[in-house]
Short mmCIF file of C-alpha atoms and ligand atoms in Angstrom, two decimals:
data_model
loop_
_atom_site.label_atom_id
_atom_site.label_comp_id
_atom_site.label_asym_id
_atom_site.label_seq_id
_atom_site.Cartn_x
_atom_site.Cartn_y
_atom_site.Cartn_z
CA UNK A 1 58.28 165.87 -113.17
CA UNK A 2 57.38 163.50 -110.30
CA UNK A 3 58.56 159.87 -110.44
CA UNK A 4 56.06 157.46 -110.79
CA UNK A 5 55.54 155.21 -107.88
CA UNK A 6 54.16 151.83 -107.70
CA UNK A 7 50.30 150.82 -107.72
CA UNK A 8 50.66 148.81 -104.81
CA UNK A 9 51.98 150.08 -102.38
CA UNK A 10 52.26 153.48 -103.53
CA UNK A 11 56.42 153.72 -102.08
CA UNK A 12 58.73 151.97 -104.33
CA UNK A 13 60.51 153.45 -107.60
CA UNK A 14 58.22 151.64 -110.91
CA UNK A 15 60.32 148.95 -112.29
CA UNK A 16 58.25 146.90 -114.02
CA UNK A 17 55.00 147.79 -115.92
CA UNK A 18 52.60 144.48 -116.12
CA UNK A 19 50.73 145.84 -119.80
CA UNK A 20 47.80 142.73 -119.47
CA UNK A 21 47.14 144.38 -116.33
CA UNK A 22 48.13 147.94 -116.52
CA UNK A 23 50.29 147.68 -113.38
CA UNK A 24 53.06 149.51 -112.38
CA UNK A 25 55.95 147.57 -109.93
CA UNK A 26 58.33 148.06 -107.88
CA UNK A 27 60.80 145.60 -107.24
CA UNK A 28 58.99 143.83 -103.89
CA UNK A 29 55.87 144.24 -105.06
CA UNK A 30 56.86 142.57 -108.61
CA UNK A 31 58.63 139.90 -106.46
CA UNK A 32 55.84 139.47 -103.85
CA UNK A 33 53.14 139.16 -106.86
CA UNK A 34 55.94 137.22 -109.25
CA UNK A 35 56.02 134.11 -105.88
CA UNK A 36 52.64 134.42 -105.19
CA UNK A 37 51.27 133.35 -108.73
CA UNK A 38 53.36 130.27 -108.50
CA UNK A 39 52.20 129.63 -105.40
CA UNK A 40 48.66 129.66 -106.71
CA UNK A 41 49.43 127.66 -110.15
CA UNK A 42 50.81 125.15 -107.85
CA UNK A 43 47.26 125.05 -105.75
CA UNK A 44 45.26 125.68 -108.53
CA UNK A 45 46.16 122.29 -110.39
CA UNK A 46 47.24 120.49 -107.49
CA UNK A 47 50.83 120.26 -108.91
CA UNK A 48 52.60 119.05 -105.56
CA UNK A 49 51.95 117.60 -102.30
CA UNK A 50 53.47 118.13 -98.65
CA UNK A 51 55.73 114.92 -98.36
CA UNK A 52 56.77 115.15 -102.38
CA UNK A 53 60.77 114.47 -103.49
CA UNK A 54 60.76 117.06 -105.87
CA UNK A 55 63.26 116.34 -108.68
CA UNK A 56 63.72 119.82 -110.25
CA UNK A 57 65.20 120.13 -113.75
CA UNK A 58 67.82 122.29 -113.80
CA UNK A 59 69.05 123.35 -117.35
CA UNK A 60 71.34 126.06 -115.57
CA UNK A 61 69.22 128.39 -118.10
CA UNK A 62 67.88 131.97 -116.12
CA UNK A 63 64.73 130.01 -115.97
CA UNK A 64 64.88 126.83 -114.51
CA UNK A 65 67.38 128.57 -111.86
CA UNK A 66 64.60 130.53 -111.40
CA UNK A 67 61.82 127.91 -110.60
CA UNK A 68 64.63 126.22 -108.17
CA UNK A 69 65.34 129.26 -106.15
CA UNK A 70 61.22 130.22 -106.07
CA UNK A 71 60.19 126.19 -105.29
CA UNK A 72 62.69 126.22 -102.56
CA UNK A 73 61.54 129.17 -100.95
CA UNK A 74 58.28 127.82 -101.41
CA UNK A 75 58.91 124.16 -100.31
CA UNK A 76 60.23 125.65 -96.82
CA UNK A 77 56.39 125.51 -95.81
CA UNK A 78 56.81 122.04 -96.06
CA UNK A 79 59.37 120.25 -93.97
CA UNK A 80 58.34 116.56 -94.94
CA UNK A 81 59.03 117.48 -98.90
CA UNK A 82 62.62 117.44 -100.35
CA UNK A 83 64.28 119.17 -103.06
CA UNK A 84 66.81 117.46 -105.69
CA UNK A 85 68.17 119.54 -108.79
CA UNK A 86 68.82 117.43 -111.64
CA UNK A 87 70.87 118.39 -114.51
CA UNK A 88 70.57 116.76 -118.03
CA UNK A 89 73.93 117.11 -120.16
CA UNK A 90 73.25 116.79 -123.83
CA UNK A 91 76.47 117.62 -125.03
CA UNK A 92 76.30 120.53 -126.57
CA UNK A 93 79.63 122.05 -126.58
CA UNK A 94 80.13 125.78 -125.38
CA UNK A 95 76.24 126.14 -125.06
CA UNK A 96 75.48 123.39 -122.00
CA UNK A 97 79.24 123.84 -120.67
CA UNK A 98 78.51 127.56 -119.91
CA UNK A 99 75.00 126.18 -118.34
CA UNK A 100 76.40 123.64 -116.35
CA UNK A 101 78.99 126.05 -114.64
CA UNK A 102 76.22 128.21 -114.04
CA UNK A 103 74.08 125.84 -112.68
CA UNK A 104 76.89 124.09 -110.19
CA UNK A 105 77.49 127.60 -108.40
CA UNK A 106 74.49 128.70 -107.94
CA UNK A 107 73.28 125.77 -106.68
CA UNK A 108 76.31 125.75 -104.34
CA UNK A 109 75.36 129.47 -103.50
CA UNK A 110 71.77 128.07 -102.38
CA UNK A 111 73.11 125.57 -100.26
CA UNK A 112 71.47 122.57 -98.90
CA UNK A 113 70.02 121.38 -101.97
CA UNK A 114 71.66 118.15 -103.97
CA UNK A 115 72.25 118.40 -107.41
CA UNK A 116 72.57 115.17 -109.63
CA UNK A 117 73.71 115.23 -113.00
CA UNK A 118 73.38 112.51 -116.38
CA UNK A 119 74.45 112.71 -119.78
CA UNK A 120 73.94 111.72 -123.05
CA UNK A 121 77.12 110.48 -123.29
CA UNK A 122 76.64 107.72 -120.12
CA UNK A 123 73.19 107.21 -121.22
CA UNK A 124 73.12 106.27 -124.67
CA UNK A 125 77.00 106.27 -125.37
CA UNK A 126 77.22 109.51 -127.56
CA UNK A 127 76.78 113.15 -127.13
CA UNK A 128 73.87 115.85 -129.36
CA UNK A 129 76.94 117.19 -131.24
CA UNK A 130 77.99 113.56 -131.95
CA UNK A 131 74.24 112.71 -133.66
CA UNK A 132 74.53 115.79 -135.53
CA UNK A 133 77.66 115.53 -137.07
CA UNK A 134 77.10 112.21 -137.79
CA UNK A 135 74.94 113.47 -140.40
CA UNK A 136 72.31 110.91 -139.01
CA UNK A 137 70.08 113.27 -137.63
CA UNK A 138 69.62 115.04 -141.43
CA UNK A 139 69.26 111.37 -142.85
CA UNK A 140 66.64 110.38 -140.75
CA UNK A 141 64.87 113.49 -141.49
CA UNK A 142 64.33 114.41 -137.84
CA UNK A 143 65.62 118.38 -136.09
CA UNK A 144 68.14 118.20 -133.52
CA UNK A 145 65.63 119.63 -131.09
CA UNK A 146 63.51 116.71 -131.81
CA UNK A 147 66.32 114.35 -130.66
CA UNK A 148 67.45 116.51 -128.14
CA UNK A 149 63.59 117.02 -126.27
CA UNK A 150 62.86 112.83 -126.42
CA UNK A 151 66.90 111.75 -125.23
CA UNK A 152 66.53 114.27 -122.67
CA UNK A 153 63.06 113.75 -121.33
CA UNK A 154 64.36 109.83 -120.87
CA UNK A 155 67.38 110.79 -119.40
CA UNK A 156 65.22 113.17 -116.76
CA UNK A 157 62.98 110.23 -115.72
CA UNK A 158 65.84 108.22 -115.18
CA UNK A 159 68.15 110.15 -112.70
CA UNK A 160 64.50 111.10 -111.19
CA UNK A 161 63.91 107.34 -110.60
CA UNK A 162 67.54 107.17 -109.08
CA UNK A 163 66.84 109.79 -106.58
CA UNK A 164 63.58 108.41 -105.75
CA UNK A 165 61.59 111.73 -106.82
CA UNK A 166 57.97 111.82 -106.56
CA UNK A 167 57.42 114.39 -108.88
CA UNK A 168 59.55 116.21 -111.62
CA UNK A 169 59.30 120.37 -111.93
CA UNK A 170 60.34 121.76 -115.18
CA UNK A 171 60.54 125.50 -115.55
CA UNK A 172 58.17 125.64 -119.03
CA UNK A 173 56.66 129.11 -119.11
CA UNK A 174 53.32 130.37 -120.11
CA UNK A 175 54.87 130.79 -123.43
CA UNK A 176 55.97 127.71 -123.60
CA UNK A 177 53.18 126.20 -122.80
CA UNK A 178 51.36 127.80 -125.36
CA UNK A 179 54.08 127.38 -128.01
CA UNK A 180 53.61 123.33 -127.41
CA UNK A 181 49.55 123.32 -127.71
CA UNK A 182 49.77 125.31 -131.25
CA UNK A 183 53.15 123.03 -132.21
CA UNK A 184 50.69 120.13 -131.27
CA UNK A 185 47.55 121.80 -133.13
CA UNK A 186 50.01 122.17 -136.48
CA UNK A 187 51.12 118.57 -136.18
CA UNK A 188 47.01 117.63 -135.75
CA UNK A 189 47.94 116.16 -132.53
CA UNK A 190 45.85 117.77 -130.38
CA UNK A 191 46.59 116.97 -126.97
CA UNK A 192 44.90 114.86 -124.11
CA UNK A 193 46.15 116.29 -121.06
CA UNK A 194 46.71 119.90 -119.90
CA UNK A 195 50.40 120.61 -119.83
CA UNK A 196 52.69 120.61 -116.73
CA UNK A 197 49.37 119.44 -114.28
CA UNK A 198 50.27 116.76 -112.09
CA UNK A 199 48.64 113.42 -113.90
CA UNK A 200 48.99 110.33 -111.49
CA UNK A 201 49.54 107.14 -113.65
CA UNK A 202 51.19 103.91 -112.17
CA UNK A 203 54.72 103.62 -113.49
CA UNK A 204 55.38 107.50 -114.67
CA UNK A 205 56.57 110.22 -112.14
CA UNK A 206 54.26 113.00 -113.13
CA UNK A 207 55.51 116.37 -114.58
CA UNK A 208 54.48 119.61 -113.22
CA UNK A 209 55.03 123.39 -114.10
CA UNK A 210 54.56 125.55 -111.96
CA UNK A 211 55.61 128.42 -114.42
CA UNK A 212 52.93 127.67 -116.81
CA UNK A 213 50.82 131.10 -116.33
CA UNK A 214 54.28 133.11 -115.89
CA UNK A 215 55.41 134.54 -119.16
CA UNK A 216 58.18 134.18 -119.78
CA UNK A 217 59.30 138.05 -119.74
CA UNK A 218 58.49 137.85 -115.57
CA UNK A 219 60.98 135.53 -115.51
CA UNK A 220 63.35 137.92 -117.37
CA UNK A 221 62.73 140.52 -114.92
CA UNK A 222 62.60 138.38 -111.84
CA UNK A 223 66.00 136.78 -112.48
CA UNK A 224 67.36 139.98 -113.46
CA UNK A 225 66.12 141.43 -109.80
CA UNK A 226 67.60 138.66 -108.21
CA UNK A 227 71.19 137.83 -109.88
CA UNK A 228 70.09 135.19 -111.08
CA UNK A 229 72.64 134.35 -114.24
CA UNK A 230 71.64 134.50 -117.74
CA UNK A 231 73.60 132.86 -120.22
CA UNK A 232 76.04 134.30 -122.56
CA UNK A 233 75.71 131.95 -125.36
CA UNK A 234 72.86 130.42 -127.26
CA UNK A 235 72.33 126.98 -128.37
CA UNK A 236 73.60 126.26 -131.92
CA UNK A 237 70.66 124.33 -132.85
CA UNK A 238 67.87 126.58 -131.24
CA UNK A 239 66.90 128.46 -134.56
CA UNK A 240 66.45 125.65 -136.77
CA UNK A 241 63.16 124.33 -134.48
CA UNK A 242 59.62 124.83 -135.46
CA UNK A 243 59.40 126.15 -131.85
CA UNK A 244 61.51 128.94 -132.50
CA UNK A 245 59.36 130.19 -135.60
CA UNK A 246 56.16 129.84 -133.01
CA UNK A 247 57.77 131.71 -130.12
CA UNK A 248 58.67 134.77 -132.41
CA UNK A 249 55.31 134.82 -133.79
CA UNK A 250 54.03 134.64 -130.15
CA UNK A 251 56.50 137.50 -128.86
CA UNK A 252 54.86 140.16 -131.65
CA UNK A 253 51.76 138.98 -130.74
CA UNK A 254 51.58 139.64 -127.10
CA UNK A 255 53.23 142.70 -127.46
CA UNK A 256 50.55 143.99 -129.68
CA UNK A 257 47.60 142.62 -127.93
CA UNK A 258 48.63 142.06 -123.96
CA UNK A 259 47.19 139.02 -122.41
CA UNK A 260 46.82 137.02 -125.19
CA UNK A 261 49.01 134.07 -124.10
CA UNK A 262 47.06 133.58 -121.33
CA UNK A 263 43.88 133.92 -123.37
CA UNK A 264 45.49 131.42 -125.80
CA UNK A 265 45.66 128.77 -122.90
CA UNK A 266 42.59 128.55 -121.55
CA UNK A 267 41.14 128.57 -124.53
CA UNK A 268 43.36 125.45 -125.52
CA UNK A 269 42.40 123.64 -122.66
CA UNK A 270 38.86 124.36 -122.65
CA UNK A 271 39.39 122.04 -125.83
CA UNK A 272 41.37 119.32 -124.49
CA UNK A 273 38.86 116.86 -123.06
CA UNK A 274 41.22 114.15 -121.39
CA UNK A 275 40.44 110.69 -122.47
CA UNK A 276 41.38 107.21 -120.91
CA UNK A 277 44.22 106.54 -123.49
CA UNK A 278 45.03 103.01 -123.38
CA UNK A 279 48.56 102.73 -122.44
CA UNK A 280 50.35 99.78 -123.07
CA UNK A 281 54.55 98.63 -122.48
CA UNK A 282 56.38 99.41 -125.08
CA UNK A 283 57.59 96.41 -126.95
CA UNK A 284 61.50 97.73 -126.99
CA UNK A 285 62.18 99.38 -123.67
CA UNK A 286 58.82 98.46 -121.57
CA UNK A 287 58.07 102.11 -120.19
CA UNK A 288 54.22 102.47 -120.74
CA UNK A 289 52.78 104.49 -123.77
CA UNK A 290 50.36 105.21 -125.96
CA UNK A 291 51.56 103.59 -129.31
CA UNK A 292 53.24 100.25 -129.92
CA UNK A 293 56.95 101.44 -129.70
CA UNK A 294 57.61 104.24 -127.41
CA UNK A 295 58.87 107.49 -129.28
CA UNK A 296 62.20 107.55 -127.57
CA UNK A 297 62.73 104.12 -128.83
CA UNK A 298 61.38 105.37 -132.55
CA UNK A 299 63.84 107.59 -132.39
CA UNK A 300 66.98 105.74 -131.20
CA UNK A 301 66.65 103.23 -133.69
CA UNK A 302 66.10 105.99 -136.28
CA UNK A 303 70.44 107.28 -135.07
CA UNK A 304 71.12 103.25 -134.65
CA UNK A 305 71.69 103.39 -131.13
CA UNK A 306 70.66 101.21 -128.64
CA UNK A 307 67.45 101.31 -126.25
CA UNK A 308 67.71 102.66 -122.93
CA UNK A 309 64.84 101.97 -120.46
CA UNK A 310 63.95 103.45 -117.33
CA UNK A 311 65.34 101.44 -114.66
FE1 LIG B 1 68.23 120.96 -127.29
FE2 LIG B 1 67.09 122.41 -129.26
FE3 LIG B 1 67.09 123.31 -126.75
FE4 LIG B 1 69.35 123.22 -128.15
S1 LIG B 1 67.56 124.51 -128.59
S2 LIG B 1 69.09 122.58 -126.01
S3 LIG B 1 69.07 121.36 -129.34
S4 LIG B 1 66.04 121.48 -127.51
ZN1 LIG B 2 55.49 148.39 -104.42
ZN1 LIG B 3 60.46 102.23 -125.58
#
């Protein structure tokens, strides 16, 4: 029988079949069409600009070492921007060790690109596995994912601030992406601004993702074409989120019906009609927000620990 060869450039041994589009891949055309749909997410929403510090979070996951190897190739277009990886340690034994090791050589693989790291720990004086044991989190009636998304997303705008980043890249996939707008739909929190689109307001460093109509399976295949390192071990807490229910859900889903996450989000944010939402300082920490107390200061008086603003 003869071997199937790709629909592209009708050469190179099939190694991926896209079903949405009925394509199949070699590896350089996968590759060629993987970077060149990031390339066009970023222009599409206008997620950077040429003379941006780009702070990228690095979890040391498959793909946020993804994102930072695609962005630099990317950002070498544009000799006035920068590139800074920035690693968040939670303290998660095992789990975010194995990341962080991952992350470090890689990064010193790359070359020529700085990596910064913060903790919990230095940040607001105890690790994740600290909170949890404490039995606090279960008290307070709050999942460890919940804790471990707001700490974290503080701790990222901080060491962004520190390296004087213009704009933060996180490596949130079309799946995720879509896992967040239904979360937000179950909570009745619809939301107000398309996720991962650069939003410009005085005092925040906006937040782009420039993965956010890559599912998540490119990824896969992309950082398994490239060497890119996966992780051995899985985070302890990961199966007790609402998130993870959602992405399973999501996985049978797509499988079954091809295209539908990409369906799902424009439909979402055909709905989403952003409104001026009155921000305001928060009374503990003064970063600016929505509501009256900012949630990361909700939820650090909820464990009894002490604020931590953005300096
Ligand atoms: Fe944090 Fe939950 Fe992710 Fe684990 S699975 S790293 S606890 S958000
Ligand atoms: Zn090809
Ligand atoms: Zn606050």
């Amino acid at each position: 029988m003869q071997e199937s060869l790709c629909n592209i450039c009708n050469r190179g041994k099939v190694v991926y079949f896209r079903a949405y589009s009925g394509e199949r891949l070699c590896s350089r055309c996968f590759t060629k069409t993987f970077e060149k749909r990031v390339a066009k997410t970023i222009a599409k929403y206008n997620m950077l600009r040429y003379n941006d510090r780009i702070a990228v979070a690095v979890s040391g996951g498959k793909d946020s070492l993804t994102l930072l190897k695609v962005l630099a190739k990317i950002e070498t277009k544009f000799p006035e921007s920068s590139m800074v990886a920035i690693t968040v340690d939670e303290g998660i034994n095992v789990y975010r060790d194995e990341a962080i090791k991952n992350a470090e050589d890689f990064i010193s693989k790359m070359g020529g690109i700085e990596h910064v790291k913060i903790s919990f720990k230095e940040l607001y004086g105890v690790t994740l596995e600290d909170i949890v044991k404490d039995g606090v989190v279960d008290k307070a009636g709050i999942k460890p994912c919940t804790v471990c998304g707001i700490l974290r997303r503080r701790a990222l705008d901080i060491a962004a601030r520190r390296v004087g980043a213009s704009v933060i890249a996180t490596a949130h996939t079309l799946d995720d992406v879509v896992q967040t707008y239904l979360m937000n739909v179950f909570r009745g929190d619809i939301d107000k601004q398309p996720f991962g689109t650069r939003t410009e307001v005085e005092g925040f460093i906006p937040r782009v993702a420039p993965f956010k109509l890559t599912p998540e399976h490119e990824v896969v295949m992309y950082a398994y074409l490239h060497n890119i390192p996966f992780q051995s071990h899985v985070c302890p807490y990961a199966r007790t989120s609402m998130r993870d229910m959602i992405r399973n859900f999501l996985i049978d889903y797509e499988e079954n019906y091809p295209g539908t996450l990409y369906t799902a989000l424009t439909s979402f944010e055909r709905l989403i009609r952003p409104s001026d939402v009155l921000l305001q300082k928060c009374e503990v920490c003064g970063v600016l927000t929505s509501r009256r107390v900012c949630r990361t200061c909700e939820v650090l008086k909820q464990l009894g620990l002490k604020e931590v603003p953005v300096q």
